[in-house]
Short mmCIF file of C-alpha atoms and ligand atoms in Angstrom, two decimals:
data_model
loop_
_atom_site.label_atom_id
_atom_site.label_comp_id
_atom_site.label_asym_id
_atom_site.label_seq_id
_atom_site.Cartn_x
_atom_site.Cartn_y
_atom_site.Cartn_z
CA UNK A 1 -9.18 23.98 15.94
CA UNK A 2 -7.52 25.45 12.99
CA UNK A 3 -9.58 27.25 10.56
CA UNK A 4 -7.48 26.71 7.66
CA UNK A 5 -8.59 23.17 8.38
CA UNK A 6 -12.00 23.89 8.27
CA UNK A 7 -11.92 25.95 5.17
CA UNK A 8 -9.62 22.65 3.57
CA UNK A 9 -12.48 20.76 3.97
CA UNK A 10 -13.55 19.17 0.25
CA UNK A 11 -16.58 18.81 -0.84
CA UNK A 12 -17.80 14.48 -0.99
CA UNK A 13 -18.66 13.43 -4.44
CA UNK A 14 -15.66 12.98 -6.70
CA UNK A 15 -15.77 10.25 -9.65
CA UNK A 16 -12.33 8.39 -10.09
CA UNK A 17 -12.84 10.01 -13.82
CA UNK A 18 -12.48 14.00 -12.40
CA UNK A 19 -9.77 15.36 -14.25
CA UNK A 20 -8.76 17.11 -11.04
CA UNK A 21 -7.87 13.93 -9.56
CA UNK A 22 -4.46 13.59 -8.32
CA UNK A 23 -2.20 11.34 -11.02
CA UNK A 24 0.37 9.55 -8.39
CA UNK A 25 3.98 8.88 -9.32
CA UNK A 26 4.63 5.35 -11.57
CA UNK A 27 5.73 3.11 -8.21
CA UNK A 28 3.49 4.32 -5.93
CA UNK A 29 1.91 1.09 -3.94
CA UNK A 30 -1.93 0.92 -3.70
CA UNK A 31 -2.97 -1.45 -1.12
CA UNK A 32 -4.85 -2.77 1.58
CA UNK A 33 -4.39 -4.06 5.13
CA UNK A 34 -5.69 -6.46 7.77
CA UNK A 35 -4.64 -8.17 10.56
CA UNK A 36 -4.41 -11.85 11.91
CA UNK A 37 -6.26 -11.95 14.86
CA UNK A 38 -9.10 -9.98 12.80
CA UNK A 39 -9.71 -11.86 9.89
CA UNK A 40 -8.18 -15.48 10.13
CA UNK A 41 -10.65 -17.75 12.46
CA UNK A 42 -9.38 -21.27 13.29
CA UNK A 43 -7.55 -20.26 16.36
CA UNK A 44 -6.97 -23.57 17.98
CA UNK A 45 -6.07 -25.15 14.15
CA UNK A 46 -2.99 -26.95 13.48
CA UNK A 47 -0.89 -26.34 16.54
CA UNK A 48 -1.83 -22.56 17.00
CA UNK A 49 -1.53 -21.29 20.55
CA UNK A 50 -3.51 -19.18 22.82
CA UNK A 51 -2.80 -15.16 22.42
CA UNK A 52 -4.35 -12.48 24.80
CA UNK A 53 -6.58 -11.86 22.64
CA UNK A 54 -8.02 -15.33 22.80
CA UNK A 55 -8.34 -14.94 26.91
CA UNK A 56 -9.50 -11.34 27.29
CA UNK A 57 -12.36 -12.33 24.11
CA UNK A 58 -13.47 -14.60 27.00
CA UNK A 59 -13.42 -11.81 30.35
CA UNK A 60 -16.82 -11.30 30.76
CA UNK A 61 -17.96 -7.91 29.35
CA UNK A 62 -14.61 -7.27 27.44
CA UNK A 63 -15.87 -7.31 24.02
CA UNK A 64 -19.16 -6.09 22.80
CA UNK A 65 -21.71 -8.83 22.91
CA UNK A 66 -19.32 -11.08 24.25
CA UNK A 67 -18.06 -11.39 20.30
CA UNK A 68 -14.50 -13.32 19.74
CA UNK A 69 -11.97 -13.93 16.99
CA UNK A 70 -12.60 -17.51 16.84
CA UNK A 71 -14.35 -17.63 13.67
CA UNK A 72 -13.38 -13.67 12.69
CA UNK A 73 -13.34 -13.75 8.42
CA UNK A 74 -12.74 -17.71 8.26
CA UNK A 75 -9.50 -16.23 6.39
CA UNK A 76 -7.48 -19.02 7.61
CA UNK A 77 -9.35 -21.47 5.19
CA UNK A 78 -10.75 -18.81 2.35
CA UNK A 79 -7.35 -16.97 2.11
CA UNK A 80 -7.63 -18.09 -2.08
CA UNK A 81 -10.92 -16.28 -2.15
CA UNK A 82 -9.52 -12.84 -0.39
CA UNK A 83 -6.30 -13.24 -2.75
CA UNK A 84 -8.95 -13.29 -5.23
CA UNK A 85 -10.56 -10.50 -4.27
CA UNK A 86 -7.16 -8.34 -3.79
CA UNK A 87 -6.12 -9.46 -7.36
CA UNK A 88 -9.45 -8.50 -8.60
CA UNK A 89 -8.82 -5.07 -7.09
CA UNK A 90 -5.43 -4.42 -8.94
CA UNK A 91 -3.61 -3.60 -5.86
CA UNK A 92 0.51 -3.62 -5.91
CA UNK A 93 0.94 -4.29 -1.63
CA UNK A 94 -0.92 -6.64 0.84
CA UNK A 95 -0.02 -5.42 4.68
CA UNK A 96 -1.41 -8.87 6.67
CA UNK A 97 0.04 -9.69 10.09
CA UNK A 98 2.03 -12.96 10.66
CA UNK A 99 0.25 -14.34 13.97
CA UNK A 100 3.06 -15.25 16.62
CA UNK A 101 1.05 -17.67 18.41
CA UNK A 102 0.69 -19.70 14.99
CA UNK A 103 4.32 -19.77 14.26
CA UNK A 104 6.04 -20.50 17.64
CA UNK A 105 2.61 -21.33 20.01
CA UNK A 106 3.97 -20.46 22.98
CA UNK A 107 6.20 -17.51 22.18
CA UNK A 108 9.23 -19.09 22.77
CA UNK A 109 11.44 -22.34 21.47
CA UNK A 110 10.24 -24.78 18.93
CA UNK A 111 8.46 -23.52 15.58
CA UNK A 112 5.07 -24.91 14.60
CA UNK A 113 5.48 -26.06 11.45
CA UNK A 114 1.87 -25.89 10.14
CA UNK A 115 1.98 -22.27 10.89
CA UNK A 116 4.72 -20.69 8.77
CA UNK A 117 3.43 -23.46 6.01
CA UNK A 118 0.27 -21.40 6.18
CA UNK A 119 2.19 -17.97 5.26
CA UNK A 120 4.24 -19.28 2.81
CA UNK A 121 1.66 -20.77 0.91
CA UNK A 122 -0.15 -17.10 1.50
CA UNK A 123 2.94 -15.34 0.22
CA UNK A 124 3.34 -17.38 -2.76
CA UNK A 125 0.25 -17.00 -3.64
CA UNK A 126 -0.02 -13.30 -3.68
CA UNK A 127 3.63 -13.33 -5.76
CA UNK A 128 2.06 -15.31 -8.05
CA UNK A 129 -1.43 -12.53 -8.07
CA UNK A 130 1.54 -9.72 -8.46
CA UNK A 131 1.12 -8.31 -4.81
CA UNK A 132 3.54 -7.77 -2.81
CA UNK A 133 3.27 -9.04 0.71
CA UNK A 134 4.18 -6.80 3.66
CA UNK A 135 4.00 -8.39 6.78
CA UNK A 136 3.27 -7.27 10.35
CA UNK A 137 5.39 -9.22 12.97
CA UNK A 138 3.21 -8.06 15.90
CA UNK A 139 -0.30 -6.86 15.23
CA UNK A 140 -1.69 -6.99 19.18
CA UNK A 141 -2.20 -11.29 19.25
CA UNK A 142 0.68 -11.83 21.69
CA UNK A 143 0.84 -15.42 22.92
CA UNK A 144 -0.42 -15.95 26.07
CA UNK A 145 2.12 -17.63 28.01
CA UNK A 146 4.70 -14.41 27.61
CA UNK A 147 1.90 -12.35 29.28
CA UNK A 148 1.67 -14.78 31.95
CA UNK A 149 5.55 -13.68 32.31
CA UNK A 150 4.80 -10.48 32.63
CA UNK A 151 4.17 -9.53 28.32
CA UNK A 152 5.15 -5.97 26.90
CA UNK A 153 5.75 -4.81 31.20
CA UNK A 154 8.91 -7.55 30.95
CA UNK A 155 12.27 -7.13 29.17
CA UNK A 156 12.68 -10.55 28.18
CA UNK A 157 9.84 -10.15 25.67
CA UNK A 158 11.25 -7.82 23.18
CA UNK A 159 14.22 -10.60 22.98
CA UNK A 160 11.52 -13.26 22.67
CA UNK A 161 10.30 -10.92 20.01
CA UNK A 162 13.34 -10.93 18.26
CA UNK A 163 13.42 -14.82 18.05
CA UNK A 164 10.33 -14.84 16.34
CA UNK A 165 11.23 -12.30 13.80
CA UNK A 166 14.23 -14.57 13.15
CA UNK A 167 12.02 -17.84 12.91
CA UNK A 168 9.75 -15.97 10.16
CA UNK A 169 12.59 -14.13 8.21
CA UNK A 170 14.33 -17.33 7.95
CA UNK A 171 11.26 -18.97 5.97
CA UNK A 172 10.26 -15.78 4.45
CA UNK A 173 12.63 -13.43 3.68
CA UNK A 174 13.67 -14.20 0.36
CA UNK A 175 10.56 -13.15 -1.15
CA UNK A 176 9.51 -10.40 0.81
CA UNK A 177 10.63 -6.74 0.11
CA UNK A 178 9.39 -5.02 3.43
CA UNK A 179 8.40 -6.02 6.80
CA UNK A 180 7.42 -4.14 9.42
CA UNK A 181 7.75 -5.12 12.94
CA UNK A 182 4.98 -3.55 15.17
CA UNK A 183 1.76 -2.75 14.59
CA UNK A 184 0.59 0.72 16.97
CA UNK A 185 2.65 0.23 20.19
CA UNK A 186 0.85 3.89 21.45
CA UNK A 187 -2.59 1.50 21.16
CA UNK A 188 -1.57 -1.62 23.04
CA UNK A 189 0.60 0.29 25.84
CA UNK A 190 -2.36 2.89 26.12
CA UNK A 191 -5.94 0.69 25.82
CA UNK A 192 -3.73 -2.90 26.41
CA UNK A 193 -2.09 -2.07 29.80
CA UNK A 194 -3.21 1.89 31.10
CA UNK A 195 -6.58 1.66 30.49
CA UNK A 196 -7.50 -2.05 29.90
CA UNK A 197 -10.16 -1.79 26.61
CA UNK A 198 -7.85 -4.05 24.97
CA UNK A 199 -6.21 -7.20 25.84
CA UNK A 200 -4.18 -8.04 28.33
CA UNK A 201 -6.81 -5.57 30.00
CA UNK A 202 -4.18 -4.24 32.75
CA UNK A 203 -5.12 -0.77 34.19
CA UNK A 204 -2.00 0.70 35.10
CA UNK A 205 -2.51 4.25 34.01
CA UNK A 206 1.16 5.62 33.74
CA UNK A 207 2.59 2.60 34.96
CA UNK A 208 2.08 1.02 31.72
CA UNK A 209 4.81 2.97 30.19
CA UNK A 210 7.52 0.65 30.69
CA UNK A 211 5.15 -1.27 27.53
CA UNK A 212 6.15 1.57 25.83
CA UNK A 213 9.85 1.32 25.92
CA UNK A 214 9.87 -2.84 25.49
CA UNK A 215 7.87 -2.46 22.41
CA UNK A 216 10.39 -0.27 20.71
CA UNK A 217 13.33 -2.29 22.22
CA UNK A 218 11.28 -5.47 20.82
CA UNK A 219 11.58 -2.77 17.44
CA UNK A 220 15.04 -2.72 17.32
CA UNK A 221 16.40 -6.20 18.60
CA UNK A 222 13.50 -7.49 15.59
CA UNK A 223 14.94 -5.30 12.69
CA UNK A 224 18.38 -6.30 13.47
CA UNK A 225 17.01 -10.10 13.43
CA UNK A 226 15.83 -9.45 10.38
CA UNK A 227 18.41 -7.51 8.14
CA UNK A 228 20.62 -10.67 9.70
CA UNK A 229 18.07 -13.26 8.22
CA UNK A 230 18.23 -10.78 4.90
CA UNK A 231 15.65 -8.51 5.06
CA UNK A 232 16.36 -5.86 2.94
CA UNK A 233 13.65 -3.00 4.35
CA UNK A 234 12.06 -2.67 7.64
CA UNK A 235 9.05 -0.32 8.86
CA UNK A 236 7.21 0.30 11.91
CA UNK A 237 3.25 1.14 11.55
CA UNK A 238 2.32 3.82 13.88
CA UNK A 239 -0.83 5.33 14.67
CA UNK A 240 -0.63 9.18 14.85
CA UNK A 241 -3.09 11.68 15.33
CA UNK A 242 -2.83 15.79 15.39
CA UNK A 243 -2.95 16.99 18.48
CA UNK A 244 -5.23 20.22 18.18
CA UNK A 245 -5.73 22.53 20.94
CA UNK A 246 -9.19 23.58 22.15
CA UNK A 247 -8.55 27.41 21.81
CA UNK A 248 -5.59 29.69 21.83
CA UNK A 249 -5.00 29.83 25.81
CA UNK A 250 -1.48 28.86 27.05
CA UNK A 251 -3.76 25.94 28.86
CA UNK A 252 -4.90 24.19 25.97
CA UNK A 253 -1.73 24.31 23.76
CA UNK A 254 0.12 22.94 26.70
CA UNK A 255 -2.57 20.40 27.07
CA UNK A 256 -2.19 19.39 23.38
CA UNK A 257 1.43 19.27 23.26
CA UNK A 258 1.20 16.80 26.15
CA UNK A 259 -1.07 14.53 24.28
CA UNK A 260 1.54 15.29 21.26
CA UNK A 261 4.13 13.55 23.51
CA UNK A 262 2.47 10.53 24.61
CA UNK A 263 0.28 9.79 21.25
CA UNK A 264 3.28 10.98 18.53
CA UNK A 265 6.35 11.79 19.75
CA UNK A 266 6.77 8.50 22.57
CA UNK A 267 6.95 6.30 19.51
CA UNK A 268 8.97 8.11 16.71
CA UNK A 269 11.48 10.37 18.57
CA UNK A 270 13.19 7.38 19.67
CA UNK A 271 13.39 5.89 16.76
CA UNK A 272 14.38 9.18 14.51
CA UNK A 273 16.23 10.95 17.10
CA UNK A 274 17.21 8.78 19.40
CA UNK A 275 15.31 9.92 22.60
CA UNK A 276 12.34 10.40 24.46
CA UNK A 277 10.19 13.09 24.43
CA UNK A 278 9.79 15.78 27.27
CA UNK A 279 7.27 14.01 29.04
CA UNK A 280 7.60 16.59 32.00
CA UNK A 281 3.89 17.59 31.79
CA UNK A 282 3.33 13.71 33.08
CA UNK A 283 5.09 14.64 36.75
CA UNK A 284 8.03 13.02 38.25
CA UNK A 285 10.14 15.23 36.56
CA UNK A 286 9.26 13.73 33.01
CA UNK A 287 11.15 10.41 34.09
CA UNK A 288 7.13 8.83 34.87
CA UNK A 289 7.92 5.17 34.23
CA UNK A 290 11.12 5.35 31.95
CA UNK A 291 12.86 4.15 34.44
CA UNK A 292 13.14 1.04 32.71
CA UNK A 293 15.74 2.34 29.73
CA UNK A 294 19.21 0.82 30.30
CA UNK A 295 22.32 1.87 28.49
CA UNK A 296 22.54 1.11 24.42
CA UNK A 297 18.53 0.69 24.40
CA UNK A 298 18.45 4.22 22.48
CA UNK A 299 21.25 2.73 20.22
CA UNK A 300 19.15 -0.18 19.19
CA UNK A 301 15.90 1.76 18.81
CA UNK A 302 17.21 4.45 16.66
CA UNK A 303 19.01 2.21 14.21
CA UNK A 304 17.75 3.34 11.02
CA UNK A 305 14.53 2.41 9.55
CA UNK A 306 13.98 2.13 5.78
CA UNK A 307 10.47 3.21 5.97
CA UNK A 308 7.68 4.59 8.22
CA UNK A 309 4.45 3.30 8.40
CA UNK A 310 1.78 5.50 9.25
CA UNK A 311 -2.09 4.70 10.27
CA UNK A 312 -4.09 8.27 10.28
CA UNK A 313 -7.89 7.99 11.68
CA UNK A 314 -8.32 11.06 13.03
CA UNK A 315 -7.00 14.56 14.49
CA UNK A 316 -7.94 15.10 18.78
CA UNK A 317 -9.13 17.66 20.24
CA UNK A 318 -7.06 18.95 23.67
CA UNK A 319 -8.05 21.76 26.49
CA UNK A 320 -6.49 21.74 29.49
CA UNK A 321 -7.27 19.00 32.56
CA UNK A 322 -10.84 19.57 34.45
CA UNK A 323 -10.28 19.06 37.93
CA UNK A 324 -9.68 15.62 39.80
CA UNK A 325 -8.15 14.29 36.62
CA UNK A 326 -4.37 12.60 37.05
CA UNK A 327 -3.54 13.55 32.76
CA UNK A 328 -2.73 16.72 31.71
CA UNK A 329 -5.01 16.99 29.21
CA UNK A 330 -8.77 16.65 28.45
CA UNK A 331 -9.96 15.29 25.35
CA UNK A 332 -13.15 16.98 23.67
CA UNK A 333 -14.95 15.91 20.48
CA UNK A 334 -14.60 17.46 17.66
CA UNK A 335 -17.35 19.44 16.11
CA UNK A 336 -18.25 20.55 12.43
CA UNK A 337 -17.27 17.45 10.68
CA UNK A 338 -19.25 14.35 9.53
CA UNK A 339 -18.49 11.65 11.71
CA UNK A 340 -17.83 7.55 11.47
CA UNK A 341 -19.79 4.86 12.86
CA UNK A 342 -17.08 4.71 15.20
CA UNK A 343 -17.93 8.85 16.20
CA UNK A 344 -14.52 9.20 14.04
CA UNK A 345 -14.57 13.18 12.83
CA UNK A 346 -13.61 12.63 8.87
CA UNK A 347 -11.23 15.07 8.88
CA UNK A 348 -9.37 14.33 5.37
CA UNK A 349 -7.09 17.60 6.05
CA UNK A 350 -5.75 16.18 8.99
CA UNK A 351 -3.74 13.67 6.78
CA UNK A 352 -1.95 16.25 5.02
CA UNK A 353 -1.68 18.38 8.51
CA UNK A 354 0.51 14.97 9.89
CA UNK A 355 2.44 14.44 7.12
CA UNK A 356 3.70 17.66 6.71
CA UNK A 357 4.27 18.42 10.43
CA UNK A 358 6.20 14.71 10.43
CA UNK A 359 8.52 16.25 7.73
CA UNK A 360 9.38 19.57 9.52
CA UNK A 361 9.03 17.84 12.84
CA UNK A 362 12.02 15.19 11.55
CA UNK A 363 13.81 16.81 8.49
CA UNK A 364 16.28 14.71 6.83
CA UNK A 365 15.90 11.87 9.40
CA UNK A 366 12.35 11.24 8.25
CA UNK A 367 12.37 7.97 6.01
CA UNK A 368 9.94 7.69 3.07
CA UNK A 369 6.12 6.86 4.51
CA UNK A 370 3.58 4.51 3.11
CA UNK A 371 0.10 5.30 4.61
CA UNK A 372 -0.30 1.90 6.01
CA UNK A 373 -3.72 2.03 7.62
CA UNK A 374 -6.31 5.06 6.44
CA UNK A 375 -9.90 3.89 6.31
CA UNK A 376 -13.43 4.15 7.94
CA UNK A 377 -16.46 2.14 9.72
CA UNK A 378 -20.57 2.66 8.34
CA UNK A 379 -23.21 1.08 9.22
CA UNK A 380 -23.05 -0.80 5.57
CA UNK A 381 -26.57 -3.34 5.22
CA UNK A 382 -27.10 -4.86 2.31
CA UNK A 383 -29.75 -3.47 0.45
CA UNK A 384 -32.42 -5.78 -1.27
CA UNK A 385 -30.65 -6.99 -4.03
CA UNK A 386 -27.53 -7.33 -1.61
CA UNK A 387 -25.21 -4.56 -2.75
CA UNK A 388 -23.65 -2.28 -0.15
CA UNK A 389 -23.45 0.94 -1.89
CA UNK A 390 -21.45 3.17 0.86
CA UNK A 391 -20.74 6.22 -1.26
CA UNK A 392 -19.33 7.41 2.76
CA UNK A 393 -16.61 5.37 2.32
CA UNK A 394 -15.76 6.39 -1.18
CA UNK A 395 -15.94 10.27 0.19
CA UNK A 396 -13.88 8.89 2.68
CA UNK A 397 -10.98 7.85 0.70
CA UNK A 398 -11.17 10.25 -2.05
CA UNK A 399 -10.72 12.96 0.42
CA UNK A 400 -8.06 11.22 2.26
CA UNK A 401 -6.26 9.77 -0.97
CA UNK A 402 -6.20 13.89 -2.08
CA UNK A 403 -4.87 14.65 1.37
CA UNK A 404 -2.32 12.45 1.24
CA UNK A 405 -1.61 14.11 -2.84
CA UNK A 406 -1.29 17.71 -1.13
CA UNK A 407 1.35 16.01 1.11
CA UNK A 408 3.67 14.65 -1.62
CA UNK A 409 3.22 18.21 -3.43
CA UNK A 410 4.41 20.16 0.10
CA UNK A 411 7.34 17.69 -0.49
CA UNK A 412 6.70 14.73 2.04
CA UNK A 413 8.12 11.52 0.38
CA UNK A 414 4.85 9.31 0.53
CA UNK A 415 5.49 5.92 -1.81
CA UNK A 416 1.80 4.26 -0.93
CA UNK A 417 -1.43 4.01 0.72
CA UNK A 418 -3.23 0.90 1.92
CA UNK A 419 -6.79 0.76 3.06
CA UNK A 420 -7.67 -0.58 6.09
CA UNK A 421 -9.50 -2.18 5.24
CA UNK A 422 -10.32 -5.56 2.70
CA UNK A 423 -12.81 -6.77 4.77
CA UNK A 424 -15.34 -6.22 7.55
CA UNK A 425 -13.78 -8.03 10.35
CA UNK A 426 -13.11 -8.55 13.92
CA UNK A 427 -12.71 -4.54 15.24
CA UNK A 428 -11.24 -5.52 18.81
CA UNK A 429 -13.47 -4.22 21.68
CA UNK A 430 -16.66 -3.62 19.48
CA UNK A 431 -16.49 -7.34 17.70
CA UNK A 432 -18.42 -7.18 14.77
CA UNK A 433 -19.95 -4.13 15.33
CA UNK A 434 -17.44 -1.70 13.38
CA UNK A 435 -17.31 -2.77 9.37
CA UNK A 436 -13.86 -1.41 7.76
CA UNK A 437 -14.05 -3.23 5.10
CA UNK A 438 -14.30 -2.45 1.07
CA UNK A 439 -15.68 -6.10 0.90
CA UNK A 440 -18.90 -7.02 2.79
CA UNK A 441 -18.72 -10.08 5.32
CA UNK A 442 -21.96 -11.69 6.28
CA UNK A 443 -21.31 -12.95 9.31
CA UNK A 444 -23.60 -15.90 9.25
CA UNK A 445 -22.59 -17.32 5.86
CA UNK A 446 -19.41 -15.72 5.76
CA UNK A 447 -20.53 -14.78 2.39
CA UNK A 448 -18.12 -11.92 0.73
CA UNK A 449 -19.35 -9.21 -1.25
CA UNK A 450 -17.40 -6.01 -2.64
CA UNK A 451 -19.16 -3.01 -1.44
CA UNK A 452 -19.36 0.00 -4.21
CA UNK A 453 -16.14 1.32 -2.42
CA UNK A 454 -14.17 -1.77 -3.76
CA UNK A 455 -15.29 -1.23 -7.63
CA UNK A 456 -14.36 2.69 -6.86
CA UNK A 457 -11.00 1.81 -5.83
CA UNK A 458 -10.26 -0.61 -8.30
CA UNK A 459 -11.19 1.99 -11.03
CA UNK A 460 -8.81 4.42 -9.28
CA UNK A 461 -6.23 2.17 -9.37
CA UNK A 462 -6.78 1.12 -12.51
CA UNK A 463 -6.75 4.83 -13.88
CA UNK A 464 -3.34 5.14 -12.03
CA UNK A 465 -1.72 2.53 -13.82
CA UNK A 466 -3.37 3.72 -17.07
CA UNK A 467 -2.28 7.74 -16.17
CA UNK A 468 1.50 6.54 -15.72
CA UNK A 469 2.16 4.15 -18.47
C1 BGC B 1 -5.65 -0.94 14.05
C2 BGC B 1 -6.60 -1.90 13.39
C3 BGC B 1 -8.03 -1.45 13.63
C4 BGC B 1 -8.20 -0.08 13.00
C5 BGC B 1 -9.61 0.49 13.06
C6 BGC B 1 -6.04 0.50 13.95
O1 BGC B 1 -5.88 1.08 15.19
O2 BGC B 1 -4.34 -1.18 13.63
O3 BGC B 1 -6.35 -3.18 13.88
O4 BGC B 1 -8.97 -2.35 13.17
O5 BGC B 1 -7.34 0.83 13.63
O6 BGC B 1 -9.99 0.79 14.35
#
């Protein structure tokens, strides 16, 4: 682990009103993000069809305390509270996902009315609140009948994919900015199909890369859907995370520049530079499951993006494979650092680690980022009087909100951050179990109430605005 890291590390308890906070450039978006399947309920409302998510809610032992997403936040009907909420919280950019299986139920053919009626009225909404909507095409919730045709592991999805980007752009497009098209593809080809903690729950191991490659097809064949129904900026959200070897041995640094290639590089090389990583380290002479990649695929992929999205947790720690194992790698937890409720390492350094290393990594090819997931999980009860004071969370994002500061003063073009995120909600595997959010959800009322971490970040943004006018 790198020292320097260490030694970065900043102290927790910094007021918004610090003069050594960072002042951000006039422009710069302050946001927050969620996700359909996580916060809207109502899942068999108004003509919405069945995702995998839905089905795998209901395998037996899938998801802690056999929790589902049928009743999630209840945003489907209290959307005019959380819009609320956001406008109360000053924020320029609202990252929500548009959920396919509401739009076109099936994933392919005829639109369901009902559902794009829902977004528009959402998107209209937030206009009106002075938010700018940026919507997620594919945020996990993929319906369930193109999984029954084989989902991500099929080529005919990322055309499907490209239908449905084309059904919302049509409705949409005129009064939204930037869209992004997936949400994580390294998390639903690596827990979705290799190691089956998410849904569709396939266990394929390296077989699941071929997920890998439709999802970035699905990427391009969607953006070019989109600048044709008028989009003006598209975005992908990935999820990246250092790769930091154990010690200085040739072992580990191989091992971690492995699990650079199949957590970064698989999902942004293709789309920057127009090719996959050396995945040699995998066996098969690096061709493990690529197989897949016909001619003018890298063409479409590496069409230019006007943005990247990036979602930073947390950096992971590599030493080389112990024996018996088929990965070339061997992940170890990371000391030294306070940790999530999720055994996250907070690791605010890390930020500005990725950031940089995407801009030396990519040079000129590297569009501007918006950080469009940073954010933590705490155990956050109510006390008494029903406040949630997590000052965690607030050391949380000051730290990373600095990190991502240092970043922009190396030179990376960063143009905003959204926190993942407004609300507690439905955190996949672990159900309830994991609270994001900078508002409180009480999951028996579905009562909201802004944590101290909400009035923090308001104030910051508010101080922002005040800073740069
Ligand atoms: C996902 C979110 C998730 C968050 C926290 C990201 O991987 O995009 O859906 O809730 O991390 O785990």
């Amino acid at each position: 682990m790198p020292a320097d890291l260490r030694a970065g590390q900043r102290g927790y308890h910094h007021p918004v009103s610090d003069s050594d906070f960072p002042a951000f450039p006039a422009g710069f978006a302050w946001g927050v993000a969620t996700a359909a399947y996580q916060i809207e309920g109502a899942v068999t409302e108004d003509g919405r069809g069945e995702s995998v998510w839905d089905t795998f809610c209901r395998r037996p032992g899938a998801i802690r305390d056999g929790q589902t997403g049928d009743v999630a936040d209840d945003h489907y009907h209290r959307w005019p509270e959380d819009v609320a909420l956001m406008a109360a919280l000053g924020i320029g950019a609202y990252r929500f996902s548009l959920a396919w299986p509401r739009i076109q139920p099936t994933g392919s053919g005829a639109v369901n009315a009902a559902g794009l009626d829902f977004y528009d009225r959402l998107v209209d909404n937030l206009i009106a609140n002075g938010i700018s909507p940026m919507p997620t095409l594919f945020h996990w919730d993929l319906p369930q009948p193109l999984e029954d045709a084989g989902g991500w592991l099929s080529r005919d999805t990322p055309y499907r994919f490209a239908e449905f980007a084309s059904l919302a752009a049509n409705r949409l497009a005129d009064r939204i900015p930037l869209w992004i098209t997936l949400n994580e593809p390294f998390v639903v080809t690596t827990l979705g199909y290799a190691l089956g903690v998410h849904a569709p729950g396939r266990t394929m191991m390296l077989g699941a890369l071929p997920a890998a490659h439709h999802q970035l097809l699905g990427h391009g064949l969607a953006m070019a859907a989109l600048r044709a129904a008028g989009v003006r900026q598209v975005a992908i959200a990935n999820n990246y995370s250092p790769a930091w070897a154990g010690s200085d041995s040739p072992a580990d640094a191989g091992a971690a520049a492995a699990y650079d290639a199949l957590h970064n590089r698989l999902y942004t090389d293709p789309l920057l530079l127009g090719r996959y990583p050396d995945l040699a380290a995998f066996g098969d002479g690096g061709a493990v499951g690529l197989d897949c990649v016909r001619d003018g695929d890298m063409e479409t992929i590496s069409a230019p993006i006007d943005a990247l999205g990036v979602n930073y947790y947390a950096p992971t720690l590599l030493s080389a494979p112990q024996d018996g194992t088929a990965l070339p790698f061997h992940i170890q937890p990371i000391p030294g650092y306070p940790v999530t409720a999720f055994s996250n390492p907070v690791v605010p350094a890390g930020l500005t680690e990725l950031l940089t290393t995407l801009a030396a990594r990519y040079g000129s090819q590297l569009p501007p980022v918006y950080i469009t997931e940073n954010g933590c999980s705490f155990a956050d009860d109510p006390d008494a009087a029903g406040q949630v004071d997590d000052q965690q969370r607030i050391d949380y994002l000051d730290g990373h909100i600095r990190a991502v500061a240092d970043a922009m003063a190396a030179g990376v073009d960063v143009r905003g951050y959204l926190v993942w995120s407004l609300l507690d909600n439905f955190e996949w595997a672990e159900g309830y179990h994991q609270r994001f959010g900078l508002v409180h959800v009480d999951y028996d009322t579905l009562r909201r109430s802004p944590k101290a971490s909400f009035g923090w970040y308001r104030d910051m943004i508010a101080a922002q605005r005040h800073g740069s006018s």
